[in-house]
PDB file of C-alpha atoms in Angstrom:
ATOM      1  CA  MET A   1     132.513 146.418 136.429  1.00 91.00           C
ATOM      2  CA  ALA A   2     131.061 148.972 134.021  1.00 95.00           C
ATOM      3  CA  THR A   3     127.667 150.635 134.387  1.00 97.00           C
ATOM      4  CA  MET A   4     125.610 151.980 131.500  1.00 97.00           C
ATOM      5  CA  VAL A   5     122.459 154.017 132.161  1.00 97.00           C
ATOM      6  CA  ILE A   6     119.976 154.766 129.384  1.00 95.00           C
ATOM      7  CA  SER A   7     116.982 156.955 130.163  1.00 95.00           C
ATOM      8  CA  ASP A   8     114.244 159.118 128.750  1.00 95.00           C
ATOM      9  CA  ASP A   9     111.651 161.468 130.200  1.00 93.00           C
ATOM     10  CA  GLY A  10     108.552 159.930 128.608  1.00 91.00           C
ATOM     11  CA  THR A  11     105.456 158.638 130.384  1.00 87.00           C
ATOM     12  CA  GLY A  12     106.951 155.231 131.210  1.00 83.00           C
ATOM     13  CA  PHE A  13     105.100 151.918 131.032  1.00 78.00           C
ATOM     14  CA  LYS A  14     104.278 148.847 133.105  1.00 74.00           C
ATOM     15  CA  ALA A  15     106.409 145.795 132.338  1.00 68.00           C
ATOM     16  CA  GLU A  16     104.238 142.780 133.102  1.00 67.00           C
ATOM     17  CA  LYS A  17     105.253 139.130 133.290  1.00 63.00           C
ATOM     18  CA  GLY A  18     104.209 137.274 130.146  1.00 59.00           C
ATOM     19  CA  SER A  19     103.973 140.536 128.222  1.00 59.00           C
ATOM     20  CA  LYS A  20     104.336 140.484 124.455  1.00 57.00           C
ATOM     21  CA  ARG A  21     107.039 143.167 124.761  1.00 62.00           C
ATOM     22  CA  ARG A  22     109.761 140.950 123.377  1.00 71.00           C
ATOM     23  CA  GLY A  23     112.347 143.740 123.488  1.00 82.00           C
ATOM     24  CA  LEU A  24     112.449 143.725 127.295  1.00 84.00           C
ATOM     25  CA  GLY A  25     113.266 140.026 127.426  1.00 85.00           C
ATOM     26  CA  LEU A  26     115.764 140.359 124.601  1.00 89.00           C
ATOM     27  CA  VAL A  27     117.737 143.051 126.422  1.00 90.00           C
ATOM     28  CA  THR A  28     117.756 140.976 129.610  1.00 89.00           C
ATOM     29  CA  ARG A  29     118.922 137.818 127.796  1.00 90.00           C
ATOM     30  CA  LEU A  30     121.684 139.640 125.907  1.00 93.00           C
ATOM     31  CA  VAL A  31     122.984 141.245 129.097  1.00 94.00           C
ATOM     32  CA  GLU A  32     122.936 137.872 130.885  1.00 94.00           C
ATOM     33  CA  GLN A  33     125.057 136.403 128.058  1.00 95.00           C
ATOM     34  CA  ILE A  34     127.888 138.764 129.022  1.00 94.00           C
ATOM     35  CA  ARG A  35     127.377 137.977 132.727  1.00 96.00           C
ATOM     36  CA  GLY A  36     125.773 141.322 133.426  1.00 96.00           C
ATOM     37  CA  THR A  37     122.608 142.558 135.070  1.00 96.00           C
ATOM     38  CA  ALA A  38     119.840 144.780 133.764  1.00 94.00           C
ATOM     39  CA  ALA A  39     117.432 146.775 135.903  1.00 93.00           C
ATOM     40  CA  LEU A  40     114.434 148.659 134.535  1.00 91.00           C
ATOM     41  CA  ASP A  41     112.600 151.530 136.218  1.00 91.00           C
ATOM     42  CA  SER A  42     109.623 152.843 134.310  1.00 88.00           C
ATOM     43  CA  ASP A  43     107.535 154.860 136.763  1.00 84.00           C
ATOM     44  CA  HIS A  44     108.281 158.360 135.432  1.00 84.00           C
ATOM     45  CA  GLY A  45     110.115 157.964 132.138  1.00 91.00           C
ATOM     46  CA  THR A  46     112.206 154.865 131.550  1.00 92.00           C
ATOM     47  CA  ILE A  47     115.623 154.107 133.008  1.00 94.00           C
ATOM     48  CA  TRP A  48     117.687 151.053 132.109  1.00 94.00           C
ATOM     49  CA  THR A  49     120.700 150.395 134.343  1.00 97.00           C
ATOM     50  CA  ILE A  50     122.989 147.772 132.823  1.00 97.00           C
ATOM     51  CA  LYS A  51     126.066 146.495 134.644  1.00 97.00           C
ATOM     52  CA  PHE A  52     128.637 144.171 133.093  1.00 96.00           C
ATOM     53  CA  PRO A  53     132.181 142.987 133.775  1.00 95.00           C
ATOM     54  CA  VAL A  54     135.046 144.590 131.866  1.00 93.00           C
ATOM     55  CA  ASN A  55     138.360 142.968 131.045  1.00 83.00           C
ATOM     56  CA  ASN A  56     141.085 145.602 130.790  1.00 70.00           C
ATOM     57  CA  ALA A  57     143.707 143.207 129.386  1.00 59.00           C
ATOM     58  CA  GLY A  58     145.153 144.486 126.139  1.00 56.00           C
ATOM     59  CA  ILE A  59     143.587 147.926 126.387  1.00 56.00           C
ATOM     60  CA  GLU A  60     146.014 150.788 126.030  1.00 60.00           C
ATOM     61  CA  SER A  61     145.435 153.993 127.912  1.00 61.00           C
ATOM     62  CA  GLY A  62     145.499 157.333 126.176  1.00 59.00           C
ATOM     63  CA  PRO A  63     144.251 158.570 122.814  1.00 63.00           C
ATOM     64  CA  THR A  64     144.445 156.450 119.699  1.00 58.00           C
ATOM     65  CA  ALA A  65     145.599 157.761 116.340  1.00 54.00           C
TER      66      ALA A  65
END
Protein backbone atom coordinates (compact mmCIF):
# COMPACT_ATOMS: atom_id res chain seq x y z
CA MET A 1 0.00 0.00 0.00
CA ALA A 2 1.35 3.43 -0.92
CA THR A 3 0.34 6.69 0.75
CA MET A 4 0.47 10.09 -0.92
CA VAL A 5 -0.14 13.26 1.10
CA ILE A 6 -0.75 16.60 -0.60
CA SER A 7 -1.17 19.69 1.56
CA ASP A 8 -1.09 23.45 1.67
CA ASP A 9 -1.23 26.07 4.40
CA GLY A 10 -4.14 28.13 3.05
CA THR A 11 -7.38 28.99 4.84
CA GLY A 12 -9.09 25.68 4.00
CA PHE A 13 -12.73 25.29 3.00
CA LYS A 14 -15.88 23.38 3.91
CA ALA A 15 -16.67 20.44 1.63
CA GLU A 16 -20.45 20.07 1.66
CA LYS A 17 -22.55 17.24 0.26
CA GLY A 18 -24.13 18.24 -3.05
CA SER A 19 -21.54 20.98 -3.52
CA LYS A 20 -20.76 22.19 -7.02
CA ARG A 21 -17.06 21.56 -6.33
CA ARG A 22 -16.74 18.89 -8.98
CA GLY A 23 -13.01 18.49 -8.40
CA LEU A 24 -13.54 16.88 -4.98
CA GLY A 25 -15.80 14.20 -6.41
CA LEU A 26 -13.50 13.67 -9.37
CA VAL A 27 -10.50 12.98 -7.15
CA THR A 28 -12.53 10.55 -5.04
CA ARG A 29 -13.86 8.68 -8.10
CA LEU A 30 -10.42 8.41 -9.72
CA VAL A 31 -8.88 7.07 -6.52
CA GLU A 32 -11.71 4.54 -6.14
CA GLN A 33 -11.00 3.30 -9.70
CA ILE A 34 -7.56 2.14 -8.55
CA ARG A 35 -9.05 0.60 -5.39
CA GLY A 36 -7.69 3.34 -3.17
CA THR A 37 -9.07 5.69 -0.55
CA ALA A 38 -8.99 9.46 -0.32
CA ALA A 39 -9.38 11.47 2.87
CA LEU A 40 -9.69 15.25 2.97
CA ASP A 41 -8.99 17.51 5.95
CA SER A 42 -9.63 21.17 5.35
CA ASP A 43 -9.85 22.84 8.76
CA HIS A 44 -6.55 24.75 8.69
CA GLY A 45 -5.15 24.50 5.18
CA THR A 46 -6.03 21.49 3.05
CA ILE A 47 -4.61 17.99 3.36
CA TRP A 48 -5.43 15.15 0.97
CA THR A 49 -4.32 11.69 2.11
CA ILE A 50 -4.57 9.17 -0.73
CA LYS A 51 -3.82 5.48 -0.21
CA PHE A 52 -3.66 2.94 -3.02
CA PRO A 53 -2.37 -0.59 -3.60
CA VAL A 54 0.98 -1.04 -5.34
CA ASN A 55 2.03 -4.04 -7.39
CA ASN A 56 5.80 -4.49 -7.23
CA ALA A 57 5.91 -7.17 -9.94
CA GLY A 58 8.31 -6.23 -12.71
CA ILE A 59 9.83 -3.29 -10.87
CA GLU A 60 13.60 -3.35 -10.65
CA SER A 61 15.33 -1.92 -7.64
CA GLY A 62 18.14 0.57 -7.98
CA PRO A 63 18.78 3.50 -10.29
CA THR A 64 17.80 3.44 -13.94
CA ALA A 65 20.05 4.65 -16.73
